[in-house]
Amino acid sequence: ERSHWQRQWWVACMFALLMDWSAASAQIRYSIPEESKEGTVVGNIAKDLGLDRSTLKARGYRIVTGSVDPLFQINQNDGILYVKHKIDREEICEASSTCFINLKTVLENPLEIHYVAIEVLDINDHSPSFPEKEKRMEISESVLPGTRFQLQAASDADVGIYSVQQYKLTHNDNFRLEVNDRGDNGKIPVLLLQKPLDREVMKRHTFILTAVDGGKPPRSGTVVLSVDVLDINDNLPIFTKDTYSVTLNENAPIGTTVITVNATDLDEGSNGEVFYSFGNSVNSKLRNLFHVDANTGEIIVKGTIDFEVKDRYEIYIQASDKGAAPLTTEKSVNVKIIDLNDNAPEIEVTSFSDAVPEDARPGTTVALISVNDLDSGPNGKVVCFDVPFSLSPLLQANMYSLVTKSPLDREKQTQYVLTILAEDSGQPSLSSEKTISVVISDVNDNIPEFSHSPYTYYVNENNAPGASVFSVRASDRDENDNALISYRILRDAGEDSKLTSFLNINPENGDILALKSFDFETLKTFQFQVVATDSGTPSLSSNVTVNVFILDQNDNAPVILYPVSANGSAEGVEEMPRNVNAGHLVTKVRAYDPDIGYNGWLLFSLQEVSDHSLFGLDRYTGQIRTLRSFTETDEAYHKLVILVKDNGNISLSATATVIVKAVEPKEAFAASDIKSAAKDEEESNVTFYLIITLGSVSALFLISISVLIVMQCSKPSDYSSKYLKDTNYDGTLCHSIQYRSGDKRYMLVGPRMSIGSTIRLVSAVRPVFSKL
């Protein structure tokens, strides 16, 4: 009782394991008749497996196939399995009693594998047929009633009930028909002699043998049997062995001897001479693979022996004597085929996505790999070797998933070309390779990078409004939309917003446009920030600082500071004694240019003078001096027109007119006091103009300047003393500006105003571009 209980427990465990395995493999079965038309519905896989039909297309539900065009196809919209090509059962399964087509289907994201077994049902589409249309037999008249003669069986490509089920023989008094059922070898017709033959009564018996299958309606085939009656031959050939068994390596060369059979006959002469042939039950396929030598009994390889097609053969050999009425004996030869390692593994790869995102975690499934080897035993045991990714075995034999092993970075490598090596365990082993390409797709993981940081630009003033003045460029190591960059200017509520309000940026290429002209005299430098943002999801951005320095252009003409008349024109009247010597300072023309450098460096020249021999002009200081003493013949009234121009590429200029009156010394001294008061007003106008020009001079400086002017006006009445006597004064106002570019500093030096113990203009300085 204990032993019986244990057996029941083991049976229950095995049944549970089988049920679990069946659930894991998710296999369903369908059946269809052969010759079904294209488009015939096999079954609704989605419904039978309980799959959500709305996700089938998105998850890429499909049949995993190799290089052969599949016989079935799945509609991804409703999960219905259809026949794709017309199926011939006899072509697929030959004479097998059952015919299954196993399909492997997969769903991606997440990975699911389902197996579908489709049984192809046989239909009665073939008729029985005999190898020959007419069969001739020779039977001795001495043969006793009850003797049986095996006839050649009919073949039918169909199986089961549609194969040959019965034989019929036309009526004959001497013979009747029996059927010998040999199981897998089918039914063999046997001709039974009922009455002794009498050659003298009938020399030949002719009748028709009909083979009928089990179809409805049945199909049939016929052969004409002719029996010639011969004289007595009463000994059958006898084989020397009761059984013949042999092993044969697959792929044995054509001409290889498999085995030699031998039979003897106790008769003498031709009745005892034996020859060999295939038995009547040997089909055409066996006849194409093997050949039997009629004289020696050698069975010789004639075609290609393939273990993967069939691993054993049973060959019926018949030995016949050469008597007038030949007697025949049949013997089976069992040939076992030995497997050789002649098939390399076959690798089948199913990719689950066109590209793998670079942020895929380690362990992400990239592809499904199945490996098959048609050989058996160690010759068919396959090992897959690792690749730069990782191969993870699945529950099914020789199934692997290709998964990522480490983090990916598209910017370092955009594509991996992987070679998968499969090797069997045969001696020697065979292997095969499969190369697949894994494309890495981009993820927005890189911020835009500017070509410079910060940017420094030098822009000429008076630029055209609305024109591009400079640009910024950023690049992104990502691709497509993740690398599509747009630009904008960062604007805030501070002081910088006033400066950036007249700037605009092209969001596509980073070109920056100035909506109005820059004026160096108003604005010399400013900075702002540009933001570059990619088009990824989510987007990434970066900032860069742009430093802008305005470069001076020669856009300001010289301004005459002295002489200036009451109505504002550059015209003045100077009186001087006639007794002055050569070199006497008549007056000094003073001018100012708001530009810097060469653009603000002024030169003086006499454009018009009544007497070139009497007056001279210093081109750098603007001082007008006498070149000689006055004579009695010299005119008392002289007009000098002085041209003041800067040194710009296209110079700008202004003119001043000085009227010089030569008077007697006494008159000059008398007029000195009167003109002092007028000179105070004149100097006040000059000072006021200086204040307007400089703009930013403090109130303390204004007071100081006023005091100094009063002190200057209170000096002795030497006519020339009311003018500036600094011989180093060049007549220009100088100032400087510094620029920085990277780790270098530059300074532009030009005319500017300087305040000392007295109001005076510093000597002219040539513009200098020096590196600090």
C-alpha positions as a printed Julia matrix, in Angstrom:
772×3 Matrix{Float64}:
   0.0     0.0     0.0
   2.86    2.4     0.8
   4.43    1.74   -2.63
   1.1     2.35   -4.33
   0.66    5.69   -2.45
   4.17    6.81   -3.48
   3.45    6.09   -7.16
   0.27    8.15   -6.96
   2.17   11.04   -5.34
   4.83   11.03   -8.1
   2.13   10.96  -10.78
   0.44   13.99   -9.18
   3.74   15.91   -9.02
   4.58   15.2   -12.64
   1.1    16.29  -13.71
   1.5    19.59  -11.8
   4.9    20.2   -13.42
   3.45   19.55  -16.86
   0.6    21.95  -16.15
   3.06   24.66  -14.98
   5.25   24.18  -18.05
   2.25   24.41  -20.31
   1.2    27.68  -18.7
   4.68   29.16  -18.95
   5.05   28.31  -22.6
   1.55   29.64  -23.38
   1.02   27.16  -26.21
  -2.29   26.76  -28.02
  -3.28   24.37  -30.77
  -5.35   24.73  -33.9
  -6.11   22.43  -36.77
  -6.79   23.16  -40.42
  -7.22   20.94  -43.45
  -4.46   20.94  -46.02
  -4.93   22.85  -49.3
  -6.71   25.62  -47.37
  -6.88   28.78  -49.45
  -4.9    31.9   -48.67
  -6.69   34.05  -46.14
  -8.37   31.11  -44.38
  -8.84   31.92  -40.68
  -6.94   29.52  -38.42
  -7.95   31.0   -35.07
  -8.07   34.12  -32.93
  -4.81   34.0   -31.0
  -5.49   37.19  -29.06
  -8.82   35.91  -27.83
  -7.53   32.41  -27.01
  -4.51   33.76  -25.11
  -6.45   36.56  -23.45
  -4.32   39.3   -25.0
  -5.42   42.92  -25.26
  -6.09   43.41  -28.98
  -5.67   47.19  -28.74
  -1.96   46.79  -27.83
  -1.04   44.15  -30.41
   0.1    46.59  -33.12
   1.92   48.92  -30.72
   3.79   45.97  -29.21
   4.68   44.6   -32.63
   2.95   41.23  -32.34
   4.38   38.99  -35.04
   5.54   35.51  -35.96
   9.27   34.9   -35.49
  10.55   33.39  -38.71
  13.87   32.59  -40.27
  14.84   33.1   -43.89
  11.91   30.95  -45.14
   8.71   32.75  -46.08
   6.16   31.86  -43.34
   3.01   29.91  -44.17
   0.88   31.97  -41.78
   0.45   35.6   -40.84
  -1.09   37.51  -37.93
  -3.4    40.48  -38.26
  -2.02   42.91  -35.67
  -5.36   44.72  -35.44
  -7.49   41.81  -34.2
  -4.96   39.01  -33.43
  -6.47   36.57  -35.98
  -4.13   34.02  -37.51
  -4.53   33.55  -41.31
  -3.16   31.17  -43.89
  -0.61   33.06  -45.98
   0.32   30.35  -48.5
  -1.44   27.21  -49.66
  -0.27   24.23  -47.56
   0.54   20.82  -49.01
   0.63   18.36  -46.12
   2.49   15.73  -48.11
   5.24   18.26  -48.93
   5.67   19.28  -45.29
   5.22   16.03  -43.38
   5.46   13.36  -46.08
   3.89   10.14  -44.83
   3.84   11.04  -41.12
   0.65   10.11  -39.33
   0.46   13.49  -37.63
   1.57   16.82  -39.07
   2.18   19.8   -36.81
   3.54   23.23  -37.73
   4.96   24.98  -34.68
   4.93   28.77  -34.67
   6.77   31.05  -32.28
   5.11   34.45  -31.74
   6.45   37.4   -29.77
   5.14   40.59  -28.2
   7.52   43.43  -27.45
   7.63   45.84  -24.53
   7.31   43.79  -22.38
   8.62   40.65  -24.03
   6.17   37.76  -24.29
   6.65   34.53  -26.22
   3.75   32.32  -27.21
   3.89   29.02  -29.07
   1.17   27.95  -31.46
   0.9    24.39  -32.78
  -1.16   23.99  -35.95
  -2.14   20.51  -36.99
  -2.5    20.13  -40.73
  -5.29   17.63  -41.38
  -5.02   15.35  -44.33
  -7.59   15.43  -47.11
  -8.04   12.8   -49.75
  -6.24   14.57  -52.56
  -4.14   11.65  -53.83
  -5.17    8.39  -55.47
  -3.45    5.07  -54.81
  -0.93    4.16  -57.5
   1.14    1.12  -58.38
   4.75    1.34  -59.52
   3.84   -0.3   -62.79
   0.79   -0.33  -64.99
   1.25   -4.03  -65.71
   2.86   -6.74  -63.58
   3.88  -10.1   -65.01
   4.33  -13.16  -62.78
   5.48  -16.69  -63.47
   4.08  -19.57  -61.38
   4.96  -23.18  -61.78
   2.14  -25.55  -62.33
   3.47  -27.71  -59.55
   2.71  -25.07  -56.96
   0.27  -26.46  -54.43
  -3.01  -24.77  -53.57
  -2.68  -22.43  -50.6
   0.61  -20.97  -51.86
   0.79  -17.24  -51.39
   2.46  -14.75  -53.73
   3.15  -11.32  -52.37
   2.25   -8.6   -54.79
   3.73   -5.09  -55.04
   1.74   -2.72  -52.84
   0.17    0.47  -54.07
   1.35    3.74  -52.58
  -0.78    6.69  -51.53
   0.68   10.04  -50.46
  -2.22   10.51  -48.05
  -2.15    9.02  -44.58
  -4.56    7.5   -42.13
  -7.99    6.71  -43.43
  -7.11    8.33  -46.77
  -4.29    5.87  -47.43
  -4.81    2.46  -49.09
  -7.43    0.61  -47.07
  -8.29   -2.38  -49.24
  -7.46   -4.26  -52.41
  -9.87   -5.83  -54.88
  -9.15   -8.5   -57.46
 -11.27   -9.29  -60.47
 -12.9   -12.69  -60.33
 -10.65  -15.72  -61.08
 -11.24  -19.44  -60.31
  -7.6   -20.19  -59.48
  -6.68  -17.22  -57.31
  -8.1   -15.12  -54.54
  -6.75  -12.08  -52.8
  -5.6   -11.68  -49.21
  -4.3    -8.53  -47.54
  -1.37   -8.62  -45.13
  -1.34   -5.65  -42.73
   2.27   -4.68  -41.86
   1.49   -1.69  -39.67
   3.66    1.27  -40.62
   4.59   -0.42  -43.89
   0.96   -0.47  -44.93
  -1.19   -3.21  -46.35
   0.42   -5.69  -48.73
  -1.73   -7.61  -51.26
  -1.07  -11.36  -51.36
  -2.21  -13.62  -54.18
  -3.41  -16.97  -52.85
  -3.56  -20.02  -55.14
  -6.89  -21.74  -54.57
  -6.77  -24.42  -57.25
  -3.75  -26.15  -58.87
  -2.59  -24.62  -62.06
  -2.7   -26.55  -65.28
  -0.47  -25.06  -67.91
  -2.15  -27.25  -70.54
  -5.58  -25.85  -69.71
  -4.52  -22.12  -69.39
  -1.05  -20.83  -70.08
  -1.64  -17.27  -68.78
  -4.04  -15.83  -66.22
  -4.83  -12.09  -66.45
  -6.8   -10.06  -63.93
  -6.93   -6.54  -62.49
  -5.8    -5.61  -58.98
  -7.47   -2.47  -57.59
  -6.24   -0.48  -54.55
  -8.9     1.65  -52.8
  -8.4     4.32  -50.1
 -10.85    5.29  -47.36
 -12.01    8.64  -48.71
 -15.59    9.61  -49.34
 -15.86    9.23  -52.22
 -12.93    6.79  -52.34
 -10.05    7.06  -54.79
  -8.48    4.02  -56.47
  -5.63    2.8   -58.65
  -5.2    -0.37  -60.7
  -2.53   -2.66  -62.07
  -2.94   -5.46  -64.62
  -1.59   -8.77  -63.29
  -0.48  -11.42  -65.76
   0.43  -14.91  -64.41
   2.4   -17.18  -66.71
   2.29  -20.84  -65.69
   5.73  -22.54  -65.69
   7.04  -25.91  -65.06
   8.18  -27.19  -61.65
  10.8   -25.45  -59.47
  10.24  -26.76  -55.97
  13.01  -25.13  -53.83
  13.01  -21.58  -52.55
  16.2   -19.55  -52.09
  17.15  -19.41  -48.39
  19.12  -16.52  -46.76
  22.14  -17.49  -44.74
  21.12  -15.24  -41.79
  17.85  -14.9   -40.01
  18.3   -11.12  -39.5
  20.48   -8.48  -41.11
  21.4    -5.32  -39.16
  24.06   -2.76  -39.98
  25.12    0.8   -39.05
  25.95    3.44  -41.64
  27.43    6.91  -41.18
  25.44    9.72  -42.66
  26.99   11.4   -45.67
  28.58    8.07  -46.64
  30.13    8.46  -50.11
  28.15    7.18  -53.06
  29.31    3.64  -53.86
  29.87    2.66  -50.23
  28.87   -0.96  -49.54
  26.32   -1.07  -46.72
  26.08   -4.86  -46.34
  26.12   -8.0   -48.51
  23.27  -10.48  -48.22
  23.55  -14.07  -49.36
  20.97  -16.73  -50.2
  21.32  -20.33  -51.47
  19.02  -22.62  -53.47
  19.22  -26.42  -53.26
  18.06  -26.78  -56.82
  20.5   -27.3   -59.62
  21.08  -25.38  -62.77
  19.08  -22.3   -63.43
  16.57  -23.32  -60.76
  19.33  -22.99  -58.16
  21.0   -19.84  -59.51
  20.01  -16.89  -57.25
  19.74  -13.2   -58.08
  18.79  -10.32  -55.78
  16.44   -7.38  -56.03
  14.45   -4.99  -53.86
  11.27   -6.3   -52.39
   8.0    -5.17  -53.82
   7.31   -3.05  -50.69
  10.44   -0.88  -51.16
   9.32    2.57  -52.25
  10.94    4.85  -54.77
  12.72    6.97  -52.14
  14.63    3.96  -50.85
  15.44    2.95  -54.39
  16.96    6.41  -54.92
  19.14    6.07  -51.82
  20.33    2.46  -52.21
  21.16   -0.01  -54.95
  21.33   -3.78  -54.7
  23.71   -5.73  -56.91
  21.66   -8.5   -58.55
  24.57  -10.93  -58.72
  26.46  -10.36  -55.45
  23.72   -9.19  -53.05
  25.7    -6.02  -52.19
  23.59   -3.13  -50.95
  25.37    0.04  -52.13
  24.83    3.73  -51.27
  23.31    5.46  -54.26
  22.15    8.84  -52.87
  22.81   11.23  -49.98
  22.26    9.72  -46.56
  21.14   12.39  -44.08
  20.55   11.55  -40.44
  18.46   14.69  -40.05
  16.01   13.35  -42.67
  15.76    9.8   -41.29
  17.79    7.91  -38.7
  17.02    4.31  -39.77
  15.86    2.34  -42.8
  14.28   -1.09  -43.24
  15.09   -2.49  -46.66
  13.38   -5.58  -47.97
  15.61   -7.68  -50.25
  14.23  -10.51  -52.26
  16.25  -13.48  -53.51
  14.88  -15.3   -56.57
  16.14  -18.33  -58.42
  16.4   -18.5   -62.16
  14.22  -21.53  -62.6
  11.58  -21.73  -65.26
   9.12  -20.87  -62.53
  11.29  -18.63  -60.2
  10.8   -18.93  -56.48
  11.39  -15.91  -54.28
  12.28  -15.34  -50.62
  12.22  -11.91  -48.93
  14.35  -10.71  -46.03
  14.51   -7.32  -44.27
  17.78   -5.46  -43.69
  17.8    -2.9   -40.85
  20.16    0.02  -41.5
  20.81    2.4   -38.56
  22.2     5.81  -39.56
  24.97    7.27  -37.36
  24.8    11.03  -36.85
  27.85   13.07  -37.8
  28.48   16.7   -36.92
  27.69   18.04  -40.37
  25.37   20.91  -39.49
  26.58   24.19  -38.1
  24.29   25.97  -35.62
  21.74   28.33  -37.12
  21.34   31.7   -35.42
  18.05   33.53  -35.68
  17.86   37.12  -34.42
  14.69   39.07  -33.77
  15.22   42.73  -32.96
  12.65   44.4   -30.75
  13.4    48.01  -31.67
  15.02   49.99  -34.44
  17.2    51.81  -31.93
  18.09   51.59  -28.24
  17.89   54.88  -26.3
  21.19   55.9   -24.8
  19.62   56.2   -21.33
  18.53   52.55  -21.37
  19.34   50.88  -18.08
  21.75   47.92  -17.94
  19.76   44.77  -18.54
  17.45   46.25  -21.18
  16.48   43.62  -23.77
  17.71   44.52  -27.26
  16.99   41.39  -29.26
  15.82   37.78  -28.99
  18.22   35.12  -30.26
  17.37   31.48  -30.96
  19.99   28.91  -31.96
  19.18   25.56  -33.58
  21.37   22.66  -34.65
  19.91   19.86  -36.77
  22.41   17.37  -35.38
  21.67   15.25  -32.31
  23.46   14.48  -29.07
  26.71   16.39  -28.51
  26.69   17.37  -32.18
  23.55   19.4   -31.58
  24.42   20.85  -28.19
  25.03   24.55  -28.8
  26.89   27.13  -26.74
  26.57   30.87  -27.49
  29.58   33.01  -26.69
  29.29   36.44  -25.12
  29.42   39.69  -27.06
  30.04   43.34  -25.97
  26.49   43.23  -24.68
  25.28   40.26  -22.61
  23.48   37.06  -23.6
  20.96   35.85  -21.02
  19.58   32.32  -21.51
  15.79   31.91  -21.44
  13.69   29.02  -20.22
  13.47   27.49  -23.69
  16.47   25.52  -24.88
  18.94   27.45  -27.02
  17.04   30.72  -26.53
  18.83   33.88  -25.44
  18.0    37.52  -24.9
  20.57   40.15  -25.86
  20.65   42.77  -23.1
  22.7    45.87  -22.36
  25.59   45.31  -19.97
  26.59   48.88  -19.08
  25.33   52.45  -19.57
  25.29   53.73  -23.17
  26.43   57.07  -24.55
  25.44   57.97  -28.12
  27.89   60.85  -28.17
  30.77   58.37  -27.72
  29.42   55.6   -29.94
  26.32   55.78  -32.12
  26.24   52.16  -33.25
  27.49   48.77  -32.11
  28.19   46.0   -34.59
  27.89   42.76  -32.61
  29.06   39.34  -33.72
  27.33   36.39  -32.07
  29.23   33.09  -32.21
  27.39   29.78  -31.75
  29.44   26.58  -31.47
  28.26   22.99  -31.04
  29.95   20.28  -28.98
  30.79   17.93  -31.83
  34.25   16.61  -32.62
  35.4    18.59  -34.46
  32.99   21.32  -33.46
  31.17   23.5   -35.97
  30.29   27.12  -35.42
  28.49   29.96  -37.1
  28.44   33.71  -36.69
  25.72   36.29  -36.93
  26.45   39.99  -37.12
  23.78   42.42  -35.97
  23.81   46.18  -35.7
  22.49   47.93  -32.6
  21.77   51.63  -33.19
  21.84   53.96  -30.18
  19.19   56.66  -30.27
  19.73   60.11  -28.85
  18.45   61.4   -25.52
  18.64   65.08  -24.62
  21.5    64.82  -22.13
  23.84   67.58  -23.38
  23.39   71.3   -22.86
  24.19   73.73  -25.68
  27.83   74.89  -25.62
  28.85   78.32  -26.87
  31.93   78.61  -29.07
  33.33   81.29  -26.72
  32.67   82.31  -23.16
  32.52   85.18  -22.72
  32.15   86.84  -26.12
  33.92   90.15  -26.7
  32.95   92.31  -29.66
  34.15   95.69  -30.87
  31.49   97.62  -32.77
  31.92  100.87  -34.63
  29.59  103.63  -33.63
  27.05  104.92  -36.13
  26.16  101.42  -37.22
  23.12  101.03  -39.51
  19.93  100.46  -37.45
  18.43   97.01  -37.96
  21.64   95.47  -39.33
  23.44   92.5   -37.77
  26.37   93.71  -35.7
  27.69   90.46  -34.26
  26.54   86.91  -33.49
  26.86   84.09  -31.01
  26.99   80.44  -31.86
  26.28   77.38  -29.73
  26.48   73.7   -30.56
  24.84   70.67  -29.0
  26.39   67.21  -29.09
  22.92   65.66  -29.28
  21.13   65.23  -32.61
  17.86   66.12  -34.34
  15.48   68.14  -32.14
  17.72   67.63  -29.13
  20.41   69.61  -30.98
  18.09   72.22  -32.52
  19.06   75.43  -30.73
  17.12   78.66  -30.31
  18.59   81.88  -28.93
  17.17   84.69  -26.81
  18.53   87.67  -24.96
  18.19   87.5   -21.19
  16.34   90.61  -20.16
  15.75   91.67  -16.57
  14.25   94.64  -14.81
  17.62   96.24  -14.01
  19.65   98.88  -15.75
  20.86   96.37  -18.35
  17.33   96.04  -19.69
  17.56   99.61  -21.01
  20.65   98.66  -23.01
  19.29   95.35  -24.28
  15.98   96.9   -25.28
  17.55   98.15  -28.53
  19.04   94.73  -29.31
  17.27   91.89  -31.05
  18.48   88.34  -31.75
  17.61   85.92  -34.51
  16.4    82.86  -32.56
  17.55   80.48  -35.27
  21.15   81.5   -35.97
  22.15   83.76  -33.06
  22.7    86.88  -35.2
  22.27   89.98  -33.02
  20.81   93.13  -34.56
  21.03   96.66  -33.2
  17.73   98.48  -33.54
  19.47  101.86  -33.31
  22.92  103.3   -33.88
  25.56  103.31  -31.14
  27.11  106.61  -30.11
  30.59  106.32  -28.64
  30.26  109.69  -27.03
  27.18  108.49  -25.14
  27.92  104.78  -24.54
  31.35  103.22  -24.6
  30.76   99.68  -23.33
  27.99   97.42  -22.06
  27.31   93.73  -21.54
  24.33   91.39  -21.65
  23.58   87.65  -21.59
  22.3    85.32  -24.31
  20.47   82.09  -23.51
  20.75   79.08  -25.88
  18.0    76.47  -25.47
  17.69   73.16  -27.32
  14.39   71.67  -28.51
  14.56   68.46  -26.51
  11.99   67.28  -23.99
  12.72   68.53  -21.41
  14.84   71.24  -22.98
  18.31   72.2   -21.72
  19.89   75.65  -21.87
  23.06   77.57  -21.11
  24.0    81.26  -20.79
  26.91   83.29  -22.12
  28.0    86.83  -21.36
  28.56   89.19  -24.29
  30.86   92.2   -23.7
  30.43   94.97  -26.27
  32.91   97.85  -26.73
  31.92  100.78  -28.94
  34.69  102.01  -31.21
  34.96  105.66  -31.98
  34.36  106.91  -35.51
  35.22  110.33  -36.87
  31.69  111.63  -36.66
  32.3   114.93  -34.84
  33.76  118.01  -36.46
  36.14  120.16  -34.41
  34.43  122.72  -32.17
  36.03  126.19  -32.04
  36.37  127.31  -28.42
  38.19  130.57  -29.21
  37.63  132.92  -30.83
  33.86  132.96  -30.36
  31.9   136.12  -31.06
  28.88  137.36  -29.18
  26.54  135.86  -31.75
  28.24  132.45  -31.44
  30.24  132.5   -34.67
  33.91  131.55  -34.71
  35.15  135.06  -35.28
  37.17  137.43  -33.1
  39.0   140.79  -33.27
  42.48  141.17  -31.83
  44.39  144.5   -31.4
  48.13  144.58  -31.12
  50.76  147.36  -30.91
  52.59  148.1   -34.11
  55.93  148.06  -32.3
  55.96  144.33  -31.44
  58.92  142.25  -32.49
  59.03  139.04  -34.52
  57.68  136.05  -32.61
  55.06  138.01  -30.74
  52.04  135.88  -29.77
  49.07  137.5   -31.38
  46.46  135.01  -30.16
  45.79  131.31  -29.93
  42.99  129.46  -31.69
  41.54  126.86  -29.37
  39.36  123.95  -30.53
  37.92  120.67  -29.19
  36.9   117.42  -30.9
  34.68  114.9   -28.93
  36.25  112.02  -30.86
  39.36  110.23  -29.59
  42.66  109.13  -31.05
  43.44  110.32  -34.53
  39.81  111.28  -34.93
  40.24  113.88  -32.2
  43.8   115.03  -32.99
  43.54  118.52  -34.49
  45.79  120.33  -36.91
  45.7   124.04  -37.69
  46.44  125.73  -40.98
  46.07  129.2   -42.49
  43.38  129.03  -45.11
  43.38  132.71  -45.82
  45.8   135.46  -44.74
  46.28  139.01  -46.0
  50.07  138.97  -45.58
  51.92  135.66  -45.46
  55.14  137.37  -44.51
  53.69  138.98  -41.4
  51.84  136.2   -39.57
  52.59  132.55  -38.96
  50.46  129.72  -37.46
  51.75  126.75  -35.43
  49.96  123.75  -36.99
  49.9   121.81  -33.72
  49.19  124.54  -31.08
  47.07  127.0   -33.04
  49.28  129.9   -31.94
  49.41  132.9   -34.26
  52.71  134.82  -34.03
  54.33  137.61  -35.93
  57.01  136.57  -38.35
  58.61  140.04  -38.45
  58.2   143.56  -37.08
  55.59  145.92  -38.5
  56.72  148.52  -40.99
  55.13  151.8   -41.84
  53.81  150.4   -45.09
  52.02  147.49  -43.47
  48.26  147.66  -43.35
  46.67  148.19  -39.96
  43.84  145.7   -40.65
  44.5   142.01  -41.31
  42.08  139.09  -41.73
  43.21  135.53  -40.96
  41.01  132.48  -41.7
  42.25  129.4   -39.78
  41.21  125.87  -40.86
  40.99  123.36  -37.98
  40.68  119.69  -39.08
  41.01  116.34  -37.37
  43.07  113.35  -38.54
  40.28  110.86  -39.26
  40.31  108.77  -42.43
  37.77  111.21  -43.75
  38.72  114.33  -41.85
  36.2   116.85  -40.6
  37.02  120.54  -40.19
  35.9   123.91  -38.92
  37.14  127.46  -39.6
  37.8   130.41  -37.35
  38.28  133.99  -38.44
  40.66  136.3   -36.58
  40.73  140.05  -37.4
  44.06  141.59  -36.33
  44.2   145.38  -35.93
  47.59  147.04  -35.57
  47.35  150.17  -33.34
  49.72  152.62  -31.86
  51.13  151.55  -28.49
  49.29  154.23  -26.51
  45.94  153.33  -28.02
  46.6   149.71  -27.34
  47.25  150.31  -23.65
  44.22  152.58  -23.33
  41.98  150.04  -24.89
  43.35  147.34  -22.69
  41.3   148.29  -19.66
  38.14  148.66  -21.7
  38.57  145.26  -23.28
  39.29  143.56  -20.0
  35.64  143.76  -19.01
  34.58  142.54  -22.42
  37.1   139.77  -22.13
  35.52  138.67  -18.85
  32.25  138.16  -20.65
  34.04  136.43  -23.51
  35.9   134.1   -21.16
  32.65  133.37  -19.34
  31.11  132.26  -22.64
  34.09  130.01  -23.29
  33.83  128.53  -19.83
  30.11  127.93  -20.24
  30.75  126.15  -23.54
  33.36  123.98  -21.86
  30.85  123.05  -19.19
  28.32  122.0   -21.81
  30.95  119.99  -23.7
  32.27  118.12  -20.7
  28.79  117.68  -19.19
  29.88  115.77  -16.12
  32.24  118.35  -14.5
  31.31  118.85  -10.85
  30.07  122.09   -9.29
  33.35  122.44   -7.45
  35.18  122.54  -10.74
  32.77  125.2   -12.02
  33.49  127.39   -8.99
  37.22  126.84   -9.36
  37.09  127.72  -13.04
  35.15  130.93  -12.32
  37.69  132.02   -9.7
  40.56  131.3   -12.04
  38.87  133.3   -14.82
  38.5   136.31  -12.5
  42.15  136.02  -11.51
  43.16  135.8   -15.13
  41.16  138.88  -16.06
  42.68  140.94  -13.19
  46.24  140.56  -14.51
  48.17  143.6   -16.03
  46.78  144.93  -19.25
  49.38  143.47  -21.52
  47.09  142.73  -24.47
  48.64  139.41  -25.13
  48.48  138.38  -21.46
  44.73  137.8   -21.61
  45.45  134.93  -23.9
  46.99  131.66  -22.81
  50.76  131.79  -22.93
  51.44  128.1   -22.53
  53.64  127.36  -25.5
  53.06  123.66  -25.02
  49.32  123.93  -25.55
  48.3   122.18  -28.79
  44.82  123.58  -29.0
  42.99  120.26  -28.47
  41.2   118.63  -25.59
  42.43  115.08  -24.79
  40.9   112.07  -23.09
  41.49  108.27  -23.06
  39.51  105.03  -22.92
  40.63  101.53  -21.95
  39.5    98.22  -23.47
  40.06   94.68  -22.25
  40.21   91.59  -24.53
  40.86   88.33  -22.75
  43.96   88.72  -20.56
  45.12   91.88  -22.42
  44.24   95.54  -21.84
  44.39   98.3   -24.42
  44.22  102.1   -24.0
  43.3   104.65  -26.65
  44.68  108.11  -25.86
  43.33  111.29  -27.5
  42.71  114.98  -26.9
  41.02  115.92  -23.62
  40.46  118.87  -21.24
  42.86  119.36  -18.33
  42.39  121.72  -15.41
  45.47  123.26  -13.75
  46.34  126.35  -11.73
  45.08  128.29  -14.68
  42.7   127.3   -17.44
  44.95  125.9   -20.12
  44.95  123.2   -22.74
  47.6   120.5   -22.46
  50.02  120.13  -25.31
  48.94  118.01  -28.25
  49.42  114.27  -27.84
  49.43  111.93  -30.78
  46.9   109.15  -30.32
  48.59  106.09  -28.91
  47.31  102.48  -29.09
  49.3   100.87  -26.32
  49.01   97.49  -24.69
  48.99   97.66  -20.88
